[in-house]
PDB file of C-alpha atoms in Angstrom:
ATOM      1  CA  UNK A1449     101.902 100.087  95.535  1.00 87.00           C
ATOM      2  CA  UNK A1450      99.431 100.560  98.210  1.00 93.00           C
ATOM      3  CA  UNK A1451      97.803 103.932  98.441  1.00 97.00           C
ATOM      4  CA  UNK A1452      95.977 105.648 101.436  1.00 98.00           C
ATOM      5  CA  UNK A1453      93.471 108.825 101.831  1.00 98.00           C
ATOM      6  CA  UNK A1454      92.600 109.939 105.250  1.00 98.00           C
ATOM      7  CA  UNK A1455      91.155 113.371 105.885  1.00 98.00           C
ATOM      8  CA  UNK A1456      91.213 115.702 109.297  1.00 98.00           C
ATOM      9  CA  UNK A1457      87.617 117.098 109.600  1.00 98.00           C
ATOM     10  CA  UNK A1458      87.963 119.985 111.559  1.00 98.00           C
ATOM     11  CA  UNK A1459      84.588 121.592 113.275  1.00 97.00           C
ATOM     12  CA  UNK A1460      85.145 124.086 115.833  1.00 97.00           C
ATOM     13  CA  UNK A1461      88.551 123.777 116.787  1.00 97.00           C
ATOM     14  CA  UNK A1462      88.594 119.718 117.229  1.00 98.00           C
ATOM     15  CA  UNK A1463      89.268 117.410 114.948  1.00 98.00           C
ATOM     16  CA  UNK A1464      87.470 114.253 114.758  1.00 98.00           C
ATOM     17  CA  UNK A1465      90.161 111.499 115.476  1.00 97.00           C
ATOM     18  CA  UNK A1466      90.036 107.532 115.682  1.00 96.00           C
ATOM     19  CA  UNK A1467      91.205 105.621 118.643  1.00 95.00           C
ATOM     20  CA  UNK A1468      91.985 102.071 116.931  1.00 90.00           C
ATOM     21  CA  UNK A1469      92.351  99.198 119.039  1.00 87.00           C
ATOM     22  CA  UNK A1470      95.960  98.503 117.995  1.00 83.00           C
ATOM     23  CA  UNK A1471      98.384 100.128 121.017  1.00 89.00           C
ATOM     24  CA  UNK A1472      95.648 102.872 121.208  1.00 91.00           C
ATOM     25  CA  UNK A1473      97.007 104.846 118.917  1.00 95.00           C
ATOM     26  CA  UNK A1474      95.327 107.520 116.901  1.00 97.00           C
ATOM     27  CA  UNK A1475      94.323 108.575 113.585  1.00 96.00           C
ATOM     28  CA  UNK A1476      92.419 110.390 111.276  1.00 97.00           C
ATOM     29  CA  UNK A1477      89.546 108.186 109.465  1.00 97.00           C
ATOM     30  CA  UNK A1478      90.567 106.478 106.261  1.00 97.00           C
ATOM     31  CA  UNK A1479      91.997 103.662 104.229  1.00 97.00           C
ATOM     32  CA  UNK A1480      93.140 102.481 101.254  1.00 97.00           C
ATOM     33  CA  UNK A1481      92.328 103.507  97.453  1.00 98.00           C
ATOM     34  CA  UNK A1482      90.061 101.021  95.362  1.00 97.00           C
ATOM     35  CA  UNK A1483      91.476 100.532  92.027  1.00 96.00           C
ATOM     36  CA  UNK A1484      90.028 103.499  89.156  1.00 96.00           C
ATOM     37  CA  UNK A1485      89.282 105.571  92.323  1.00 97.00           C
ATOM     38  CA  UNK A1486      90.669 109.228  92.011  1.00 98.00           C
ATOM     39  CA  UNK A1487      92.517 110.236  95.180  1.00 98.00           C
ATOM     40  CA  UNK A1488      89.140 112.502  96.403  1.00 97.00           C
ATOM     41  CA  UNK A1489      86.657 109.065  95.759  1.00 97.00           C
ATOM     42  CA  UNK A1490      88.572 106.934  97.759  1.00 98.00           C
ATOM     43  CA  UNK A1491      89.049 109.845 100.699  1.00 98.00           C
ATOM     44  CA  UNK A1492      85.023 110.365 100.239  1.00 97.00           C
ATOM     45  CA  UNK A1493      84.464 107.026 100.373  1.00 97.00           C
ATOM     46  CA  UNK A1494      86.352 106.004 102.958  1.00 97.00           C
ATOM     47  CA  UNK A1495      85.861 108.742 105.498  1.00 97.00           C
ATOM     48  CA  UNK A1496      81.837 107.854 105.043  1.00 97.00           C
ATOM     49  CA  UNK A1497      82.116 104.238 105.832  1.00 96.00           C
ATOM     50  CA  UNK A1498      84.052 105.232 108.831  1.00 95.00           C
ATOM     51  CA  UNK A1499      82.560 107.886 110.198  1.00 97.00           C
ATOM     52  CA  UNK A1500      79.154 108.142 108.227  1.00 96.00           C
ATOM     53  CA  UNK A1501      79.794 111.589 107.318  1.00 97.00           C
ATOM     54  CA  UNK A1502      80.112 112.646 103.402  1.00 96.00           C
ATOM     55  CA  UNK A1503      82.921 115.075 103.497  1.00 96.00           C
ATOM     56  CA  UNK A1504      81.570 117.921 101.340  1.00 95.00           C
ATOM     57  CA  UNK A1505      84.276 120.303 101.351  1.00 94.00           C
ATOM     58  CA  UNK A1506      87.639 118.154 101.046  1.00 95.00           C
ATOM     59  CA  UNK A1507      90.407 119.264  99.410  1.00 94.00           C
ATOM     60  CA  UNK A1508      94.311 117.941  99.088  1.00 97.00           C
ATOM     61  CA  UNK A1509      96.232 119.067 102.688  1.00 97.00           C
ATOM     62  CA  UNK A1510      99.245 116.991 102.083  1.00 98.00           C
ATOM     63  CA  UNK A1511     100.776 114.077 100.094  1.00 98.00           C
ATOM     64  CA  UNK A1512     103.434 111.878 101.344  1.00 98.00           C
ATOM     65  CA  UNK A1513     105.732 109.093 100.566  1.00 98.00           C
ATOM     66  CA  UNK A1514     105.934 106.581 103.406  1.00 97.00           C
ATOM     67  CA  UNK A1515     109.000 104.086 103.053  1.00 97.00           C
ATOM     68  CA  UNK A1516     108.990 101.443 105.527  1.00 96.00           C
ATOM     69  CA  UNK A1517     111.874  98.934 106.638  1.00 95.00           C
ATOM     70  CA  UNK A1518     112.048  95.946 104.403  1.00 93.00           C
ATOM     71  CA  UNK A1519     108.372  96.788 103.081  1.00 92.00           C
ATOM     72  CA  UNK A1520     106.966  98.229  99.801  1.00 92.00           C
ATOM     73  CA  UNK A1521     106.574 102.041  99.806  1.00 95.00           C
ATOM     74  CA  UNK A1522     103.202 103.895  99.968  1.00 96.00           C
ATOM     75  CA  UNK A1523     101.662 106.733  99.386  1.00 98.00           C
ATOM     76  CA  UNK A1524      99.519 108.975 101.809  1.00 98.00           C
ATOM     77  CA  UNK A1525      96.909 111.587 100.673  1.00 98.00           C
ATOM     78  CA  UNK A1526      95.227 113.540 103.142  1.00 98.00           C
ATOM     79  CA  UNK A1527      92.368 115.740 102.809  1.00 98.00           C
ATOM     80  CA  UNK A1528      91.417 118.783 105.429  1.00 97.00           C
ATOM     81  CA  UNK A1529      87.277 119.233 105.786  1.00 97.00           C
ATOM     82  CA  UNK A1530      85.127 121.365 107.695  1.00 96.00           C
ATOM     83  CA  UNK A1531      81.700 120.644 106.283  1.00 96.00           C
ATOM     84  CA  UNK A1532      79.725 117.125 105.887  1.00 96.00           C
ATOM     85  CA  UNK A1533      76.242 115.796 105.385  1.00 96.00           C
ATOM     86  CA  UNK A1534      74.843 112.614 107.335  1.00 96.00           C
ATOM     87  CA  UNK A1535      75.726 111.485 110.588  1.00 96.00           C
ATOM     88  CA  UNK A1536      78.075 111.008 112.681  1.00 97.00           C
ATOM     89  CA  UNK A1537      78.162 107.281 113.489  1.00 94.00           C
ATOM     90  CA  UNK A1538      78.517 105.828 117.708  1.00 79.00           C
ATOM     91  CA  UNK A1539      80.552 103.428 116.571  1.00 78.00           C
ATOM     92  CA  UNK A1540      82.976 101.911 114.336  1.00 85.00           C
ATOM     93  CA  UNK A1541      84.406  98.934 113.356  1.00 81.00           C
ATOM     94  CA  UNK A1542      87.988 100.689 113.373  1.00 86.00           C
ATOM     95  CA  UNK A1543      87.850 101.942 116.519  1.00 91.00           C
ATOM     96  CA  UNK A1544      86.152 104.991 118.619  1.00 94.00           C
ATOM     97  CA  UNK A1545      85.645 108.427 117.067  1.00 96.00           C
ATOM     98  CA  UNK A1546      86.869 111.643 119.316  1.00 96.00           C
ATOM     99  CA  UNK A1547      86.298 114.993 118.515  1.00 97.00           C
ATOM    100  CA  UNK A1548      89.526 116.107 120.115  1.00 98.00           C
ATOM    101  CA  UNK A1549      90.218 120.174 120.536  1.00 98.00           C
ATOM    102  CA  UNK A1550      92.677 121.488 118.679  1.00 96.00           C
ATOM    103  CA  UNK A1551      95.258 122.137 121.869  1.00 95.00           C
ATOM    104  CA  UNK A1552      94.920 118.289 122.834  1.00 98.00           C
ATOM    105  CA  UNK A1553      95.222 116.684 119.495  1.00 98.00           C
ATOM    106  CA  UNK A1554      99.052 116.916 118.759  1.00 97.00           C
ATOM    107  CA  UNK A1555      99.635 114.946 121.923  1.00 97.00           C
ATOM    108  CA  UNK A1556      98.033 112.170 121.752  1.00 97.00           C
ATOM    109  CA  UNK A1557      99.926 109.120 120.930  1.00 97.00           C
ATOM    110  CA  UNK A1558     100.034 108.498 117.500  1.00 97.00           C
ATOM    111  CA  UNK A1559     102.722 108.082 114.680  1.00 96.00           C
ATOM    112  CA  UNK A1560     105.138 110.669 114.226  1.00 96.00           C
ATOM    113  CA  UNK A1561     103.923 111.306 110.726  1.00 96.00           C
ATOM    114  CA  UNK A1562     100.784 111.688 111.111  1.00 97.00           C
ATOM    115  CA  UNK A1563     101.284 114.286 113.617  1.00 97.00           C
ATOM    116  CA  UNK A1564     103.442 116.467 111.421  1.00 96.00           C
ATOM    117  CA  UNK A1565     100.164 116.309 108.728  1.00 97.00           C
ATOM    118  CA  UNK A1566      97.784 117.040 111.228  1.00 97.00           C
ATOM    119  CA  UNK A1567      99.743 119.799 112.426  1.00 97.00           C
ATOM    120  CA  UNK A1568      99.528 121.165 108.932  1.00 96.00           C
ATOM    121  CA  UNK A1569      96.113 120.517 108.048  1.00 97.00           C
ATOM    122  CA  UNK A1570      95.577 122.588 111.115  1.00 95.00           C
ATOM    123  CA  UNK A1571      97.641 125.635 110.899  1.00 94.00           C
ATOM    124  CA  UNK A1572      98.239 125.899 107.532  1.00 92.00           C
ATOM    125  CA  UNK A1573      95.099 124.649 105.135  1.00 85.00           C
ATOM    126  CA  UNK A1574      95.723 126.360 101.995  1.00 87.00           C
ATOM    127  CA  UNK A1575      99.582 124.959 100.909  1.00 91.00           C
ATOM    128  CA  UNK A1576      99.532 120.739  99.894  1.00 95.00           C
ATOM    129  CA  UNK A1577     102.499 119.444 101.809  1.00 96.00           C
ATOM    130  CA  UNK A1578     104.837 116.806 100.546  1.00 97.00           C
ATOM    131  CA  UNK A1579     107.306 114.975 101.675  1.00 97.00           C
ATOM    132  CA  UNK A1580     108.280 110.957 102.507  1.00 98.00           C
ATOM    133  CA  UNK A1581     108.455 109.346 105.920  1.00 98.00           C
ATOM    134  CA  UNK A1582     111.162 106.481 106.319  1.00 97.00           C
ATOM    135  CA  UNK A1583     109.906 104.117 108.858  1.00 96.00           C
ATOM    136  CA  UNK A1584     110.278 101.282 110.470  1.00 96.00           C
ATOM    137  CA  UNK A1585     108.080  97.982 110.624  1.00 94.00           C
ATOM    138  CA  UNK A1586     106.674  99.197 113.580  1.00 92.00           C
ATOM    139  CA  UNK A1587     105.732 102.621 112.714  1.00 91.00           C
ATOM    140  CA  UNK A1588     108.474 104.185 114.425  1.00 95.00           C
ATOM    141  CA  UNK A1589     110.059 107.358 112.476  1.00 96.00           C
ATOM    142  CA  UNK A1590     113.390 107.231 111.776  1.00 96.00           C
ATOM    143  CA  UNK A1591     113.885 109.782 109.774  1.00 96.00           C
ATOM    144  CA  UNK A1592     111.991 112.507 107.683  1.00 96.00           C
ATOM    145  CA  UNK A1593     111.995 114.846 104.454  1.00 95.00           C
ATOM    146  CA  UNK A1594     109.874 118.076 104.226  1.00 95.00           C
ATOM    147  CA  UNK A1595     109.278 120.102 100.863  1.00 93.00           C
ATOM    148  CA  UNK A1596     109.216 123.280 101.558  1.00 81.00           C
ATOM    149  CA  UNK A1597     107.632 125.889  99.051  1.00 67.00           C
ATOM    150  CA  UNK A1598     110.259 125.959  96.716  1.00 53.00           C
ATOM    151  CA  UNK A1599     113.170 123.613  97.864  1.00 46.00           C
ATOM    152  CA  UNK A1600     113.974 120.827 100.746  1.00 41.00           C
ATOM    153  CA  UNK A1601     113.925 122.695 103.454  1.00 41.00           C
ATOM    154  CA  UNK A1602     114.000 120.280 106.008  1.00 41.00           C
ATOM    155  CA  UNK A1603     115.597 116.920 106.700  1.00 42.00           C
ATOM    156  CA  UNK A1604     115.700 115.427 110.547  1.00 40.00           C
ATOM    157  CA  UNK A1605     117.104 112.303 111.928  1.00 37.00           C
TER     158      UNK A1605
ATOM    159  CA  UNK B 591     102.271 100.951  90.573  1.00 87.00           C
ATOM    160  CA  UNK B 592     104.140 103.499  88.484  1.00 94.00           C
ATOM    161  CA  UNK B 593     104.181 107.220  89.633  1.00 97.00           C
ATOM    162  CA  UNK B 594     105.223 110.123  87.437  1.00 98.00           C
ATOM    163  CA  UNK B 595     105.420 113.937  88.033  1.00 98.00           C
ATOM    164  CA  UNK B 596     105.294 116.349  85.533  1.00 98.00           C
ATOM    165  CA  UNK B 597     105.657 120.023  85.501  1.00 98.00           C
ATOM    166  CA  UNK B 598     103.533 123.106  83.848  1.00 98.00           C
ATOM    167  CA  UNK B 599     106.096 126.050  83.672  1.00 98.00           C
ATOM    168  CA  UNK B 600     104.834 128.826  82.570  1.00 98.00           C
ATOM    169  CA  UNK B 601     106.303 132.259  81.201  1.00 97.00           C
ATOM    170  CA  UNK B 602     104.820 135.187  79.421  1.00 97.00           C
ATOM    171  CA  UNK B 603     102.219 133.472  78.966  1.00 97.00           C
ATOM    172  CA  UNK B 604     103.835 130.071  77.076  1.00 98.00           C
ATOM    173  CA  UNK B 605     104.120 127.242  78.394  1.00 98.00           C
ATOM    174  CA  UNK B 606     107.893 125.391  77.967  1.00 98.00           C
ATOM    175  CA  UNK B 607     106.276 122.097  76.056  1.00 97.00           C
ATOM    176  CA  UNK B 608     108.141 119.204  74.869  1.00 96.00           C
ATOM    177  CA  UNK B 609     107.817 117.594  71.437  1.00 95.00           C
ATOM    178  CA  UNK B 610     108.067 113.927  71.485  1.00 90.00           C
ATOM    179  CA  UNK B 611     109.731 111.708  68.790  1.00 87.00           C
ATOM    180  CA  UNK B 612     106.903 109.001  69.282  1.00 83.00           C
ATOM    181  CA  UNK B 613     103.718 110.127  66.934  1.00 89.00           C
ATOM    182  CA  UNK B 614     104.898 114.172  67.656  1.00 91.00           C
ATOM    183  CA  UNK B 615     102.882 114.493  70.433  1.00 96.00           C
ATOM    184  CA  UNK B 616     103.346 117.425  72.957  1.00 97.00           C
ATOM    185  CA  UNK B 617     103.728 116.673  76.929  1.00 96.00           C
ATOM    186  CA  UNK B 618     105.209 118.697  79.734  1.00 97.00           C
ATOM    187  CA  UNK B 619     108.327 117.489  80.872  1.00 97.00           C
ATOM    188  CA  UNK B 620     108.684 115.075  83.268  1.00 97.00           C
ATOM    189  CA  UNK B 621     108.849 111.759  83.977  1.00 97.00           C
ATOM    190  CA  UNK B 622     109.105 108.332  86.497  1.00 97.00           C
ATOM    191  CA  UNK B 623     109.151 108.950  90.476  1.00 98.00           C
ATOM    192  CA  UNK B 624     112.011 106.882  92.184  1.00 97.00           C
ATOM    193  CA  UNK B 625     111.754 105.108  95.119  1.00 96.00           C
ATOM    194  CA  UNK B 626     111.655 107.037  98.587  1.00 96.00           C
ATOM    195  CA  UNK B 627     111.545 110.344  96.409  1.00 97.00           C
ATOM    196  CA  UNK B 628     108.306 112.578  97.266  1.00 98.00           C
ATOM    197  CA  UNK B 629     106.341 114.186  94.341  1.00 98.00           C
ATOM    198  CA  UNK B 630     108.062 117.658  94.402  1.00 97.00           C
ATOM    199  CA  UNK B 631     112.138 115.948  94.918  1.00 97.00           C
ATOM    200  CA  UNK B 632     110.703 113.772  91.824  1.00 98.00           C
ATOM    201  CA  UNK B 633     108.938 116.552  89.268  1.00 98.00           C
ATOM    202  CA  UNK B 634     112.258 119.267  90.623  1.00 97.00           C
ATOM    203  CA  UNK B 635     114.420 116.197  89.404  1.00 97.00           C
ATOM    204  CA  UNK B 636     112.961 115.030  86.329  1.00 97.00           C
ATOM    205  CA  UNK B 637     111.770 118.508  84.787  1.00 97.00           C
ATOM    206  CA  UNK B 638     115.134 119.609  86.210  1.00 97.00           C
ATOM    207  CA  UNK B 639     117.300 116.388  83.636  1.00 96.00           C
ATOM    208  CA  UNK B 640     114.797 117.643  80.529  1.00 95.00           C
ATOM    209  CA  UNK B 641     114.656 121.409  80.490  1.00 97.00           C
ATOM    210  CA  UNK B 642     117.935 122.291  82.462  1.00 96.00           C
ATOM    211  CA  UNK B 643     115.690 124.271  84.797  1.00 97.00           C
ATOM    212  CA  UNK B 644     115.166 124.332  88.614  1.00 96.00           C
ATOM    213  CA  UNK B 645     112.036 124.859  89.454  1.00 96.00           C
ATOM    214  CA  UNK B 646     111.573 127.046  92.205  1.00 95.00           C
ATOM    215  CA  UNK B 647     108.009 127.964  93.027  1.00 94.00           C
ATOM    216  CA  UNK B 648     106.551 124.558  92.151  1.00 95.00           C
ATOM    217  CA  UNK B 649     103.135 123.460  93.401  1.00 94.00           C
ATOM    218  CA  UNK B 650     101.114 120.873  93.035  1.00 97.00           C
ATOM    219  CA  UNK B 651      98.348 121.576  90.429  1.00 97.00           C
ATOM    220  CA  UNK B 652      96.802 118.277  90.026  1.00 98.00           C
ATOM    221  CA  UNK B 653      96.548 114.415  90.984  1.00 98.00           C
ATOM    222  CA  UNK B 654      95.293 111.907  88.413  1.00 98.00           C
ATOM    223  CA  UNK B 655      94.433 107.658  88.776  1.00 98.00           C
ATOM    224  CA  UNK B 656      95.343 106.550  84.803  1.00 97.00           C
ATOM    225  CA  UNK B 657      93.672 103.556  84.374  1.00 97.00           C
ATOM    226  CA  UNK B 658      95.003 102.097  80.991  1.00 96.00           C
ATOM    227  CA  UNK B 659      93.241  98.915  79.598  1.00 95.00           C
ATOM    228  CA  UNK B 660      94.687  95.926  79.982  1.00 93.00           C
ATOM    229  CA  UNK B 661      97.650  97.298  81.920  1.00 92.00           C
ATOM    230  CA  UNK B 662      98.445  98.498  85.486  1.00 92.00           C
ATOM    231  CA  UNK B 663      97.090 101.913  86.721  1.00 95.00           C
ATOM    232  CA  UNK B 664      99.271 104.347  87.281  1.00 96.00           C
ATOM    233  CA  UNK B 665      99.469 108.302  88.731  1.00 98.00           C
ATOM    234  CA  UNK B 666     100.528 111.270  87.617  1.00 98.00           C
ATOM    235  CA  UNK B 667     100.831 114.494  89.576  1.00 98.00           C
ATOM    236  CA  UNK B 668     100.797 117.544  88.062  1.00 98.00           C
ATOM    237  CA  UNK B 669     102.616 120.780  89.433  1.00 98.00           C
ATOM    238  CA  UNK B 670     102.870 124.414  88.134  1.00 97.00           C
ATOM    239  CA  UNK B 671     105.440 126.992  88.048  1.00 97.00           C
ATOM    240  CA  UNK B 672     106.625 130.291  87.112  1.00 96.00           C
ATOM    241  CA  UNK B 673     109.578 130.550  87.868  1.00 96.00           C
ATOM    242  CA  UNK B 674     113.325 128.965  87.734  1.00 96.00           C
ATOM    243  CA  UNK B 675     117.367 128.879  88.123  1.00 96.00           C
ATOM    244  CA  UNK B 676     119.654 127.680  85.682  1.00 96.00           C
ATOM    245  CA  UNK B 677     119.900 127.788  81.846  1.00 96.00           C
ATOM    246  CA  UNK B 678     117.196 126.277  79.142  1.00 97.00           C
ATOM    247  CA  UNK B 679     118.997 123.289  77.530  1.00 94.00           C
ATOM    248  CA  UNK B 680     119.156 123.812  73.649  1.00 79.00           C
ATOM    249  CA  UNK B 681     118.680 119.542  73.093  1.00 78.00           C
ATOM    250  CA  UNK B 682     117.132 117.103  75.129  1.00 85.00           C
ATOM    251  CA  UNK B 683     117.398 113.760  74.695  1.00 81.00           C
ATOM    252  CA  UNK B 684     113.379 113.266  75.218  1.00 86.00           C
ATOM    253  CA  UNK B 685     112.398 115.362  72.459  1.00 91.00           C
ATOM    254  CA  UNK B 686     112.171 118.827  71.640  1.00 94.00           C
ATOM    255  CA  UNK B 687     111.425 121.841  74.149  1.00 96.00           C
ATOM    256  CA  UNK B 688     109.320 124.566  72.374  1.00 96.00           C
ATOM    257  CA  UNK B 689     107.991 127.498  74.033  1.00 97.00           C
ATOM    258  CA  UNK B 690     103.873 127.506  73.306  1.00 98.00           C
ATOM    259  CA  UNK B 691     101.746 130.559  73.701  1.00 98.00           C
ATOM    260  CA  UNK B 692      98.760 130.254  76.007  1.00 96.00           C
ATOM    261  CA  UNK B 693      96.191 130.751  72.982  1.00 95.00           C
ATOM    262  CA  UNK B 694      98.228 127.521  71.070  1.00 98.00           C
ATOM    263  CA  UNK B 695      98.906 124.942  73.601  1.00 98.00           C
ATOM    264  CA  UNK B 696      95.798 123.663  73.959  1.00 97.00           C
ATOM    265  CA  UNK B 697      95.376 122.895  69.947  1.00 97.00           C
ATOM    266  CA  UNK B 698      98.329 120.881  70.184  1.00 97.00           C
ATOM    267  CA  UNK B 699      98.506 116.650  69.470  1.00 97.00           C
ATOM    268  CA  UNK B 700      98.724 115.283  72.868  1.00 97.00           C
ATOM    269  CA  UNK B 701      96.751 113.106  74.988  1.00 95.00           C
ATOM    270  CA  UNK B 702      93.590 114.376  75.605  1.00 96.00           C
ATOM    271  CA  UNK B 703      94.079 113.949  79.450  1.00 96.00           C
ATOM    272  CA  UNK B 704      97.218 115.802  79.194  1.00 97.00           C
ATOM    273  CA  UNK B 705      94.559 118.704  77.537  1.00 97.00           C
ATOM    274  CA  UNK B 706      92.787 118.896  80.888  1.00 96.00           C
ATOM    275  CA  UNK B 707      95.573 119.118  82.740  1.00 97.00           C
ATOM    276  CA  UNK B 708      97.220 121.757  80.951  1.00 97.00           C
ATOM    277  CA  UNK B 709      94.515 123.819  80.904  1.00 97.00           C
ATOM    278  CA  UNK B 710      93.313 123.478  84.801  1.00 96.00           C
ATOM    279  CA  UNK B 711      96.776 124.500  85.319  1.00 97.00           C
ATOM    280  CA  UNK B 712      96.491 127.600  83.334  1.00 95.00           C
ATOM    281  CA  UNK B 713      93.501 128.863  84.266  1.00 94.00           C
ATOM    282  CA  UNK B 714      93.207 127.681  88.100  1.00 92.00           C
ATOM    283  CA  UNK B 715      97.022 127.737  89.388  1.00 85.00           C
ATOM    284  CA  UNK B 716      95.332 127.782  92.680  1.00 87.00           C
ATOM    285  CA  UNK B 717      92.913 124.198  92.787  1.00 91.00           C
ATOM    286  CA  UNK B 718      94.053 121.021  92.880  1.00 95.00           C
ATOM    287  CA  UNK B 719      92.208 119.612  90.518  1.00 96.00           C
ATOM    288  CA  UNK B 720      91.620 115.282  90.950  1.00 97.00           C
ATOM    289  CA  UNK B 721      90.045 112.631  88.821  1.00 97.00           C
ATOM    290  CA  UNK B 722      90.797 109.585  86.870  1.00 98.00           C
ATOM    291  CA  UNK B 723      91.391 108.742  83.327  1.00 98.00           C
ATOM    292  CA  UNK B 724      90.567 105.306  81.416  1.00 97.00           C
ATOM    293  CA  UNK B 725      92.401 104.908  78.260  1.00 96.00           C
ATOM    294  CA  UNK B 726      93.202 102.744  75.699  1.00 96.00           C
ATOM    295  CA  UNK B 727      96.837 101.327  75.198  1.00 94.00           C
ATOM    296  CA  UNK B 728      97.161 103.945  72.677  1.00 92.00           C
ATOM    297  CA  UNK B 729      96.477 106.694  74.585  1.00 91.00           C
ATOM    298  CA  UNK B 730      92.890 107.553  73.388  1.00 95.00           C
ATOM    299  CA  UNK B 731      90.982 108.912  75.769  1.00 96.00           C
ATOM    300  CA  UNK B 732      87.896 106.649  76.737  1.00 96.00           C
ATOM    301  CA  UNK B 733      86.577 108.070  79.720  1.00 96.00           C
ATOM    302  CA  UNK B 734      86.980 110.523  82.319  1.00 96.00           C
ATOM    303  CA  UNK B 735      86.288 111.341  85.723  1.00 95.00           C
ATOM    304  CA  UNK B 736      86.338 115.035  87.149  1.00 95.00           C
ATOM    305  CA  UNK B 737      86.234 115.126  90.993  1.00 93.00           C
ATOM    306  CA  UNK B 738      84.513 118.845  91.914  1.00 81.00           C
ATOM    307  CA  UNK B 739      85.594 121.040  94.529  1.00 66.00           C
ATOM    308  CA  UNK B 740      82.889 118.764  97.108  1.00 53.00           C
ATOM    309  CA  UNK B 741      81.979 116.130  95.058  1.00 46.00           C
ATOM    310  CA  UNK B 742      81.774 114.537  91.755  1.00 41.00           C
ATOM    311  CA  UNK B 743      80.935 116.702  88.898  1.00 41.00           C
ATOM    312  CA  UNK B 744      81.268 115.206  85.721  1.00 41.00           C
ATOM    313  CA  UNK B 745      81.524 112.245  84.200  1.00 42.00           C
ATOM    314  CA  UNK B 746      81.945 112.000  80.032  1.00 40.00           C
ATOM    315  CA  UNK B 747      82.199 108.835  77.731  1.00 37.00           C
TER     316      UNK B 747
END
C-alpha cells in the first residue's frame, strides 16, 4: 500500500503551495514514504527535497484513506508547520512554489480532497482529522467520509 | 501493507487491557483496518467487536511504521479514550479483558513497543507521538525510533 506525507507550511497567513505541471493543479509539497520511515521522516524528508526547507515544527493535521476506482488504496498524512530552517528553493523539479494568502488558497484548482485538509490545517490546527476519499482514476471526488470528534458526522455524495 | 488500530481506554485511572491466549501477553484491543475504512471507523469497529464498547471521544494518540524482519512492514495507529456507550462484554473471543491500574500496566508482558505506546498515551493524551519499530518475528524489540516534537530525538539499539 502506497503511503503519502505532505505538509501545509503556513507563514503569515499563506501557505506555501506547488503548482505541478500536470493540469496545473495544486498541492502542498510531498511524496511518498520510504520503507522504515516513520510518518514525520518521510514528511521531513520530503518537504526538504521539495522545497529546501526542514520543517521544524510539524505535527499530524490529518490522516486519510484515499480509495481510488479500480486502484489500490492509500493513505495520506499531512502535517501543518509554521517554522523551518534553510531555504526556500526558486525552483523545483515538481513544479513552482507559491506562497498563496490564506483567502486565495481554497480556490485554486486542486483536488477536492486536498482542499477539505487544507481547509483544516488552516482553521483548525490542533484536532488530527480522519477520514477516506473515494475517487476516481482521475482524481475526481465522488464521494467522501468525515470523522468527526466522536462519531461520523459527515458523509456527502 | 497491513494497517491496524488499536485503542487506549482509560477509566479511573486503569486502562481496559486484554490478555492474550498466545504467550499471555497484554495488548489493547484492537485489531486489522478494512479496506476503504479510515483509522477512527476501523479502531470504533474493532475495539467496539472486543470490549462491547463504543468509543466516543476517541483520538488519535499515536502513529507507528513496524518494521518486522523478514516480513512486510506494517502500521499501527494508536488512539485514546475516556469515555464510552454500551455494556463491557464479560468474554471475548480474543482473550481476556482486565481492567489495569495506571501504576501496573506498564509492568505487564507485552511487546515492548506496545510499552511506549501505552505509556505516551497515558501521560501525553494530547501529542501525537510517531516513530518506527524494528522487531524480530517474535516480537522482541530490536530497535526503535522516536520522532520529537521537531525532529528526531532518540534513537536506542
Amino acid at each position: 500500500m502506497q503511503r503519502v506525507t505532505n505538509a501545509v507550511y503556513i507563514k503569515n497567513n499563506h501557505v506555501l503551495m506547488l503548482k505541478k505541471p500536470k493540469r496545473g493543479w495544486y498541492g502542498t509539497p510531498g511524496g511518498k514514504m520510504e520503507p522504515g520511515e516513520s510518518i514525520k521522516q518521510s514528511v521531513l524528508r520530503e518537504f526538504e527535497e521539495e522545497t529546501g526547507l526542514l520543517l521544524t515544527d510539524a505535527k499530524l493535521s490529518s490522516a486519510f484513506t484515499f480509495v481510488i476506482e479500480d486502484e489500490q488504496e492509500w493513505m495520506l498524512f499531512t502535517f501543518v508547520a509554521q517554522a523551518s530552517t534553510g531555504q526556500l528553493l526558486e525552483e523545483t523539479p515538481e513544479g513552482e512554489l507559491e506562497w498563496v494568502p490564506f483567502d486565495k488558497v481554497l480556490d485554486l484548482p486542486m483536488a477536492e480532497g486536498d482542499r477539505r485538509i487544507i481547509k483544516h490545517a488552516i482553521s483548525d490546527p490542533e484536532y488530527v482529522l480522519t477520514g477516506t476519499f473515494y475517487y476516481t482514476q482521475d482524481y475526481i471526488l465522488q464521494k467522501e467520509f468525515i470523522d468527526g470528534p466522536s462519531e461520523l458526522v459527515a458523509e456527502e455524495e
